[in-house]
Short mmCIF file of C-alpha atoms in Angstrom, two decimals:
data_model
loop_
_atom_site.label_atom_id
_atom_site.label_comp_id
_atom_site.label_asym_id
_atom_site.label_seq_id
_atom_site.Cartn_x
_atom_site.Cartn_y
_atom_site.Cartn_z
CA MET A 1 30.74 -3.21 18.18
CA SER A 2 29.73 -5.67 20.45
CA GLU A 3 31.90 -9.15 22.13
CA THR A 4 28.79 -11.00 22.26
CA PHE A 5 26.86 -10.41 19.90
CA LEU A 6 27.48 -10.22 15.72
CA GLU A 7 26.75 -8.74 13.01
CA PHE A 8 25.16 -10.46 9.51
CA GLN A 9 23.37 -10.31 6.06
CA ILE A 10 20.49 -12.19 5.02
CA PRO A 11 19.04 -12.67 1.86
CA HIS A 12 15.81 -11.19 2.87
CA GLN A 13 17.01 -6.94 4.03
CA LYS A 14 16.97 -3.70 2.41
CA LEU A 15 19.23 -0.62 2.79
CA PHE A 16 18.40 2.23 3.11
CA ASN A 17 20.92 5.65 3.99
CA GLY A 18 22.47 2.79 5.29
CA ILE A 19 21.70 0.38 7.70
CA GLN A 20 20.69 -2.27 7.43
CA PHE A 21 16.36 -3.31 7.98
CA PRO A 22 15.82 -5.97 10.51
CA LEU A 23 19.56 -6.09 11.50
CA VAL A 24 20.82 -9.14 11.92
CA LEU A 25 22.88 -10.30 15.28
CA SER A 26 24.07 -13.86 15.87
CA PRO A 27 25.99 -15.59 18.73
CA ASN A 28 30.02 -13.94 17.57
CA PRO A 29 32.00 -17.06 17.07
CA LYS A 30 34.96 -15.28 18.55
CA SER A 31 34.04 -13.99 21.87
CA GLN A 32 35.40 -15.01 25.60
CA THR A 33 31.67 -16.14 26.46
CA PRO A 34 30.09 -17.45 23.53
CA PRO A 35 26.61 -17.58 24.32
CA SER A 36 25.74 -21.27 23.94
CA SER A 37 23.56 -21.06 26.70
CA LEU A 38 20.53 -19.56 27.24
CA SER A 39 21.47 -18.23 31.54
CA LEU A 40 24.25 -16.77 28.83
CA PHE A 41 22.34 -14.89 26.49
CA THR A 42 19.86 -13.60 28.94
CA GLN A 43 23.28 -12.49 31.19
CA ALA A 44 24.89 -11.05 27.96
CA ILE A 45 21.68 -8.77 27.11
CA LYS A 46 21.94 -7.10 30.51
CA THR A 47 25.23 -6.47 30.01
CA GLU A 48 24.77 -5.01 26.34
CA LYS A 49 21.65 -3.41 26.19
CA THR A 50 23.00 -0.27 25.58
CA PHE A 51 24.27 -1.73 21.98
CA LEU A 52 21.25 -3.47 21.48
CA ASN A 53 19.22 -0.55 22.77
CA SER A 54 20.89 1.69 19.92
CA VAL A 55 21.34 -0.69 17.52
CA LEU A 56 17.36 -1.19 17.31
CA HIS A 57 16.77 3.30 17.47
CA LYS A 58 18.97 3.39 14.87
CA SER A 59 17.66 0.00 12.45
CA GLY A 60 14.38 0.27 13.83
CA ALA A 61 13.51 -3.75 13.85
CA VAL A 62 16.63 -6.24 15.30
CA LEU A 63 16.32 -10.25 14.70
CA LEU A 64 18.68 -12.54 16.99
CA ARG A 65 18.86 -15.33 15.08
CA GLY A 66 20.78 -19.12 16.46
CA PHE A 67 20.64 -18.39 19.97
CA PRO A 68 19.62 -20.90 22.39
CA VAL A 69 15.59 -20.36 22.75
CA ASN A 70 13.22 -23.20 22.53
CA THR A 71 10.50 -22.97 24.61
CA ALA A 72 8.07 -20.32 25.95
CA SER A 73 8.75 -20.07 28.72
CA ASP A 74 12.46 -19.55 27.70
CA PHE A 75 11.47 -16.96 24.94
CA ASN A 76 9.67 -15.23 28.52
CA ASP A 77 13.65 -15.02 30.25
CA VAL A 78 14.91 -12.94 27.03
CA VAL A 79 12.21 -10.62 27.24
CA GLU A 80 12.64 -10.36 31.02
CA ALA A 81 15.94 -8.87 30.10
CA PHE A 82 15.57 -6.51 28.36
CA GLY A 83 14.23 -5.35 32.13
CA PHE A 84 11.72 -3.58 29.99
CA GLU A 85 7.54 -3.04 31.06
CA GLU A 86 5.23 -5.47 30.30
CA LEU A 87 1.86 -3.28 28.37
CA PRO A 88 -1.07 -5.14 29.63
CA TYR A 89 -2.68 -6.34 25.83
CA VAL A 90 -6.21 -3.76 26.64
CA GLY A 91 -8.73 -1.88 23.88
CA GLY A 92 -6.10 -4.27 21.79
CA ALA A 93 -8.47 -5.84 18.34
CA ALA A 94 -7.01 -9.82 17.79
CA PRO A 95 -8.14 -13.08 19.80
CA ARG A 96 -4.66 -13.76 21.46
CA ASN A 97 -4.24 -16.57 24.73
CA LYS A 98 -1.61 -15.89 27.80
CA VAL A 99 1.73 -18.27 27.28
CA VAL A 100 3.67 -18.04 30.00
CA GLY A 101 5.08 -14.50 31.86
CA ARG A 102 4.57 -11.85 30.01
CA VAL A 103 4.19 -14.01 26.50
CA SER A 104 0.77 -14.45 24.57
CA THR A 105 0.17 -16.00 21.60
CA THR A 106 -0.17 -14.15 18.46
CA ASN A 107 -2.78 -12.85 16.01
CA ASP A 108 -5.32 -16.89 16.64
CA SER A 109 -7.26 -16.11 13.75
CA PRO A 110 -7.76 -19.52 10.90
CA PRO A 111 -4.08 -19.17 9.13
CA ASP A 112 -5.80 -18.34 5.25
CA GLN A 113 -6.40 -14.62 7.02
CA LYS A 114 -3.75 -12.31 6.01
CA ILE A 115 -3.21 -9.45 8.31
CA PRO A 116 -3.23 -6.29 7.33
CA PHE A 117 -0.40 -3.44 8.32
CA HIS A 118 -0.35 -1.92 11.74
CA HIS A 119 1.72 -0.55 13.92
CA GLU A 120 -0.04 -2.19 16.86
CA MET A 121 -2.57 -1.12 18.92
CA ALA A 122 -2.66 2.22 16.96
CA GLN A 123 -6.74 3.14 17.29
CA VAL A 124 -6.04 3.20 20.80
CA THR A 125 -4.72 6.02 22.99
CA THR A 126 -2.29 3.23 25.19
CA PHE A 127 -0.04 1.72 22.71
CA PRO A 128 3.27 -0.23 23.37
CA SER A 129 6.65 0.83 22.98
CA LYS A 130 8.70 -2.64 22.03
CA LEU A 131 6.87 -5.45 20.86
CA PHE A 132 9.56 -9.35 20.86
CA PHE A 133 8.26 -11.80 18.67
CA PHE A 134 9.73 -15.58 19.22
CA CYS A 135 9.03 -18.50 16.75
CA GLU A 136 8.51 -21.33 18.33
CA VAL A 137 7.40 -23.38 15.42
CA GLU A 138 7.89 -23.32 11.83
CA PRO A 139 5.68 -22.53 9.29
CA GLY A 140 5.26 -25.33 6.35
CA SER A 141 5.28 -22.28 4.61
CA GLY A 142 4.87 -18.55 3.47
CA GLY A 143 3.82 -17.43 7.59
CA GLU A 144 6.25 -14.37 7.48
CA THR A 145 5.45 -11.24 9.66
CA PRO A 146 6.68 -8.29 7.29
CA ILE A 147 8.02 -4.73 8.37
CA VAL A 148 8.24 -1.94 6.78
CA LEU A 149 9.43 1.96 8.26
CA SER A 150 6.77 3.38 9.21
CA HIS A 151 8.07 7.04 8.28
CA LEU A 152 9.54 5.82 5.08
CA VAL A 153 5.43 5.11 4.25
CA TYR A 154 4.59 8.50 5.28
CA GLU A 155 6.96 10.57 2.95
CA LYS A 156 5.68 8.01 -0.30
CA VAL A 157 2.20 8.75 0.78
CA LYS A 158 2.73 12.50 0.54
CA GLU A 159 4.68 12.12 -1.89
CA ARG A 160 2.01 10.55 -3.82
CA HIS A 161 -1.45 11.94 -2.38
CA PRO A 162 -0.49 15.67 -0.43
CA GLU A 163 -3.82 16.43 -0.42
CA PHE A 164 -4.77 13.77 2.21
CA VAL A 165 -2.28 12.99 3.88
CA GLU A 166 -2.89 16.71 4.54
CA ARG A 167 -6.60 16.05 5.75
CA LEU A 168 -4.89 13.55 7.26
CA GLU A 169 -2.80 16.07 9.41
CA LYS A 170 -6.04 18.36 10.26
CA HIS A 171 -9.45 15.77 10.87
CA GLY A 172 -7.19 12.63 12.59
CA LEU A 173 -8.53 9.03 11.79
CA LEU A 174 -12.31 7.21 13.96
CA TYR A 175 -12.21 3.75 14.68
CA THR A 176 -15.36 1.97 15.08
CA ARG A 177 -15.47 -1.37 15.49
CA VAL A 178 -18.12 -4.32 17.57
CA ILE A 179 -17.37 -6.42 18.91
CA GLY A 180 -18.80 -9.56 21.19
CA GLU A 181 -18.94 -10.55 23.87
CA ASP A 182 -16.70 -13.53 24.02
CA ASP A 183 -13.01 -14.42 21.42
CA ASP A 184 -14.08 -14.96 18.44
CA PRO A 185 -11.43 -16.83 16.69
CA SER A 186 -12.58 -16.52 13.07
CA SER A 187 -12.25 -13.40 13.27
CA HIS A 188 -7.86 -11.64 13.04
CA ILE A 189 -10.12 -8.22 14.74
CA GLY A 190 -12.08 -11.60 16.78
CA ARG A 191 -10.99 -10.21 20.86
CA GLY A 192 -14.20 -10.56 22.50
CA TRP A 193 -15.23 -7.16 25.26
CA LYS A 194 -15.12 -8.66 27.75
CA SER A 195 -10.66 -9.70 26.81
CA THR A 196 -10.79 -6.69 24.26
CA PHE A 197 -10.69 -4.58 28.67
CA LEU A 198 -9.90 -8.17 30.88
CA THR A 199 -13.37 -7.63 33.18
CA LYS A 200 -16.70 -10.01 32.83
CA ASP A 201 -18.28 -6.48 34.30
CA LYS A 202 -19.41 -3.21 31.73
CA SER A 203 -19.32 -0.61 34.67
CA VAL A 204 -15.62 -1.27 34.79
CA ALA A 205 -15.12 -2.31 31.19
CA GLU A 206 -16.96 0.80 30.21
CA GLU A 207 -13.74 2.98 32.78
CA ARG A 208 -11.14 1.82 30.75
CA ALA A 209 -12.01 2.28 27.70
CA ALA A 210 -12.76 5.61 28.63
CA ASN A 211 -9.26 5.44 30.20
CA LEU A 212 -8.34 4.56 26.58
CA GLY A 213 -10.16 7.11 25.32
CA MET A 214 -12.83 5.06 23.98
CA LYS A 215 -16.63 5.07 23.75
CA LEU A 216 -19.20 2.14 23.79
CA GLU A 217 -22.33 1.57 23.37
CA TRP A 218 -23.72 -1.54 24.19
CA LEU A 219 -25.96 -3.70 21.95
CA GLU A 220 -27.99 -6.16 22.82
CA ASP A 221 -25.28 -9.34 22.27
CA SER A 222 -22.26 -7.15 21.86
CA VAL A 223 -20.86 -3.63 22.41
CA LYS A 224 -20.44 -1.29 19.01
CA THR A 225 -16.83 1.15 20.26
CA ILE A 226 -15.27 4.01 18.92
CA MET A 227 -11.83 5.28 18.91
CA GLY A 228 -11.48 9.18 17.50
CA PRO A 229 -10.48 11.16 16.55
CA ILE A 230 -7.46 10.26 16.50
CA PRO A 231 -4.03 11.29 15.18
CA ALA A 232 -3.11 9.36 11.80
CA ILE A 233 0.08 11.30 11.81
CA LYS A 234 2.62 11.28 15.15
CA PHE A 235 5.66 12.76 15.26
CA ASP A 236 8.11 10.36 16.49
CA LYS A 237 11.01 12.70 18.80
CA THR A 238 13.33 10.25 19.57
CA ARG A 239 14.28 10.21 15.71
CA GLN A 240 12.78 13.61 14.80
CA ARG A 241 10.15 12.21 12.85
CA LYS A 242 7.19 11.91 11.28
CA ILE A 243 5.85 8.31 12.04
CA TRP A 244 2.30 7.07 9.48
CA PHE A 245 0.98 5.35 13.19
CA ASN A 246 -2.48 3.98 12.27
CA SER A 247 -4.79 1.08 11.87
CA MET A 248 -6.82 2.42 8.28
CA VAL A 249 -5.29 0.53 5.48
CA SER A 250 -6.44 -2.66 8.28
CA ALA A 251 -9.01 -1.28 8.93
CA TYR A 252 -10.71 -0.37 5.91
CA THR A 253 -9.03 -3.06 4.41
CA GLY A 254 -9.45 -5.92 6.95
CA TRP A 255 -11.70 -5.85 10.17
CA GLU A 256 -14.42 -7.53 8.71
CA ASP A 257 -16.29 -10.34 10.54
CA ALA A 258 -19.94 -10.59 10.76
CA ARG A 259 -20.38 -7.58 13.09
CA ASN A 260 -18.19 -5.64 11.13
CA ASP A 261 -18.09 -3.28 7.69
CA PRO A 262 -14.50 -2.57 6.70
CA VAL A 263 -15.46 0.39 5.25
CA LYS A 264 -17.14 2.07 7.41
CA ALA A 265 -14.74 0.44 10.33
CA VAL A 266 -12.29 3.45 10.23
CA THR A 267 -13.14 7.56 8.83
CA PHE A 268 -11.49 11.13 8.40
CA GLY A 269 -11.87 12.46 12.24
CA ASP A 270 -14.54 14.77 10.24
CA GLY A 271 -16.53 11.84 9.87
CA LYS A 272 -16.21 11.49 6.23
CA PRO A 273 -16.45 8.35 4.89
CA LEU A 274 -11.90 7.66 3.02
CA PRO A 275 -11.49 7.34 -1.11
CA ALA A 276 -10.90 4.01 -1.07
CA ASP A 277 -8.57 4.38 -4.26
CA ILE A 278 -6.38 5.85 -2.04
CA ILE A 279 -5.47 4.12 1.04
CA TYR A 280 -6.00 0.93 -1.77
CA ASP A 281 -2.67 2.94 -3.03
CA CYS A 282 -0.78 2.97 0.52
CA GLU A 283 -1.65 -0.65 0.92
CA ASN A 284 0.81 -1.04 -2.08
CA ILE A 285 3.04 1.53 -0.87
CA LEU A 286 3.10 -0.67 2.22
CA GLU A 287 3.39 -4.13 0.23
CA GLU A 288 6.79 -1.72 -2.02
CA GLU A 289 8.27 -0.81 0.45
CA SER A 290 8.89 -4.18 3.18
CA VAL A 291 10.92 -6.72 4.49
CA ALA A 292 9.70 -10.37 4.45
CA PHE A 293 11.99 -12.93 5.63
CA PRO A 294 10.63 -16.65 7.00
CA TRP A 295 10.44 -17.75 10.03
CA GLN A 296 13.47 -20.58 11.31
CA LYS A 297 12.41 -21.29 14.58
CA GLY A 298 14.35 -20.07 17.91
CA ASP A 299 13.90 -16.62 16.36
CA VAL A 300 13.49 -13.17 18.28
CA LEU A 301 11.76 -10.52 16.95
CA LEU A 302 12.90 -6.54 18.73
CA LEU A 303 10.61 -4.05 17.03
CA ASP A 304 10.34 -0.21 17.29
CA ASN A 305 6.20 0.35 17.52
CA TRP A 306 7.22 3.71 16.96
CA ALA A 307 9.67 2.87 13.82
CA ALA A 308 7.85 0.52 11.90
CA LEU A 309 4.68 -1.16 10.98
CA HIS A 310 3.65 -5.21 10.91
CA ALA A 311 1.78 -7.32 9.11
CA ARG A 312 0.99 -12.16 8.90
CA ARG A 313 1.46 -13.86 5.86
CA SER A 314 -1.83 -16.69 5.21
CA PHE A 315 0.39 -19.75 5.92
CA ASN A 316 -0.07 -23.15 5.44
CA PRO A 317 0.18 -25.21 9.44
CA PRO A 318 2.39 -24.68 11.95
CA ARG A 319 2.87 -22.49 12.96
CA ARG A 320 3.52 -20.98 16.12
CA ILE A 321 5.42 -17.16 16.79
CA LEU A 322 4.62 -15.84 20.27
CA ALA A 323 4.75 -12.44 20.86
CA SER A 324 4.94 -9.67 24.58
CA LEU A 325 4.13 -6.20 23.61
CA CYS A 326 6.44 -3.41 26.01
CA LYS A 327 5.29 -0.53 27.59
#
């Protein structure tokens, strides 16, 4: 139980093993110190950190709705209040821009592009354990951030395609992506190598890529990044279960732009091609098991990157969702 936070239901949740996904918390009207201001809210987060960590671990996703969070700066204060260490966005594919403090835009690609399900930065070895999202401007229509529990996806895919999962567990995956020098906001994988590795120096980029376990092959006006073999299935020690921790469907169905052919973007770790029919069935499983709630201004979504994958639906502007990544 919590003094400040009250659990409540929204129509789009799903119940898994008696636990709501996502878990939705709003201000408790019976609280002696209701979080009616940002400072009271951030103080409540600090005071009730054990409770908040516990419900995140149980559910995998927590939506904070109805709290006084209005601006990027407010959101940054909320992130800081949780006390998780920041993870720099090194090695990620999305074009995004820093806004304030630890806060950046989410993927800046055009609104008509949907972004397939993925664990954040699953295609590199250093990835965030937690993600925050904040709705600063509600979408005109669409623009949800669907979420899905990773262990359920693993179980369903294994049930339908046991031999495929066996090969994945044995060989892992190899990701290949060609990136330009500068960001290309027309592509949802259009982050240039200077932004990807936070440098203008090729030798520094190579060093940072090597730290991620990534190889670089310099081309005339771009660079080919090769990552892997890297596991496609991980074991979540804190929950004692296997998870579908990869960007396979995202890469195979979505890593397409002027430089990239998605079918070549991801293969088995031994270089052999993936079976298209099974990839598209995996995509169906992700959709079937997912939850998508309409964003409301002021919403803060805390996602455990070990527990859940996320996506983005296409939308009609305006829409401004901000993010922060944590170690």
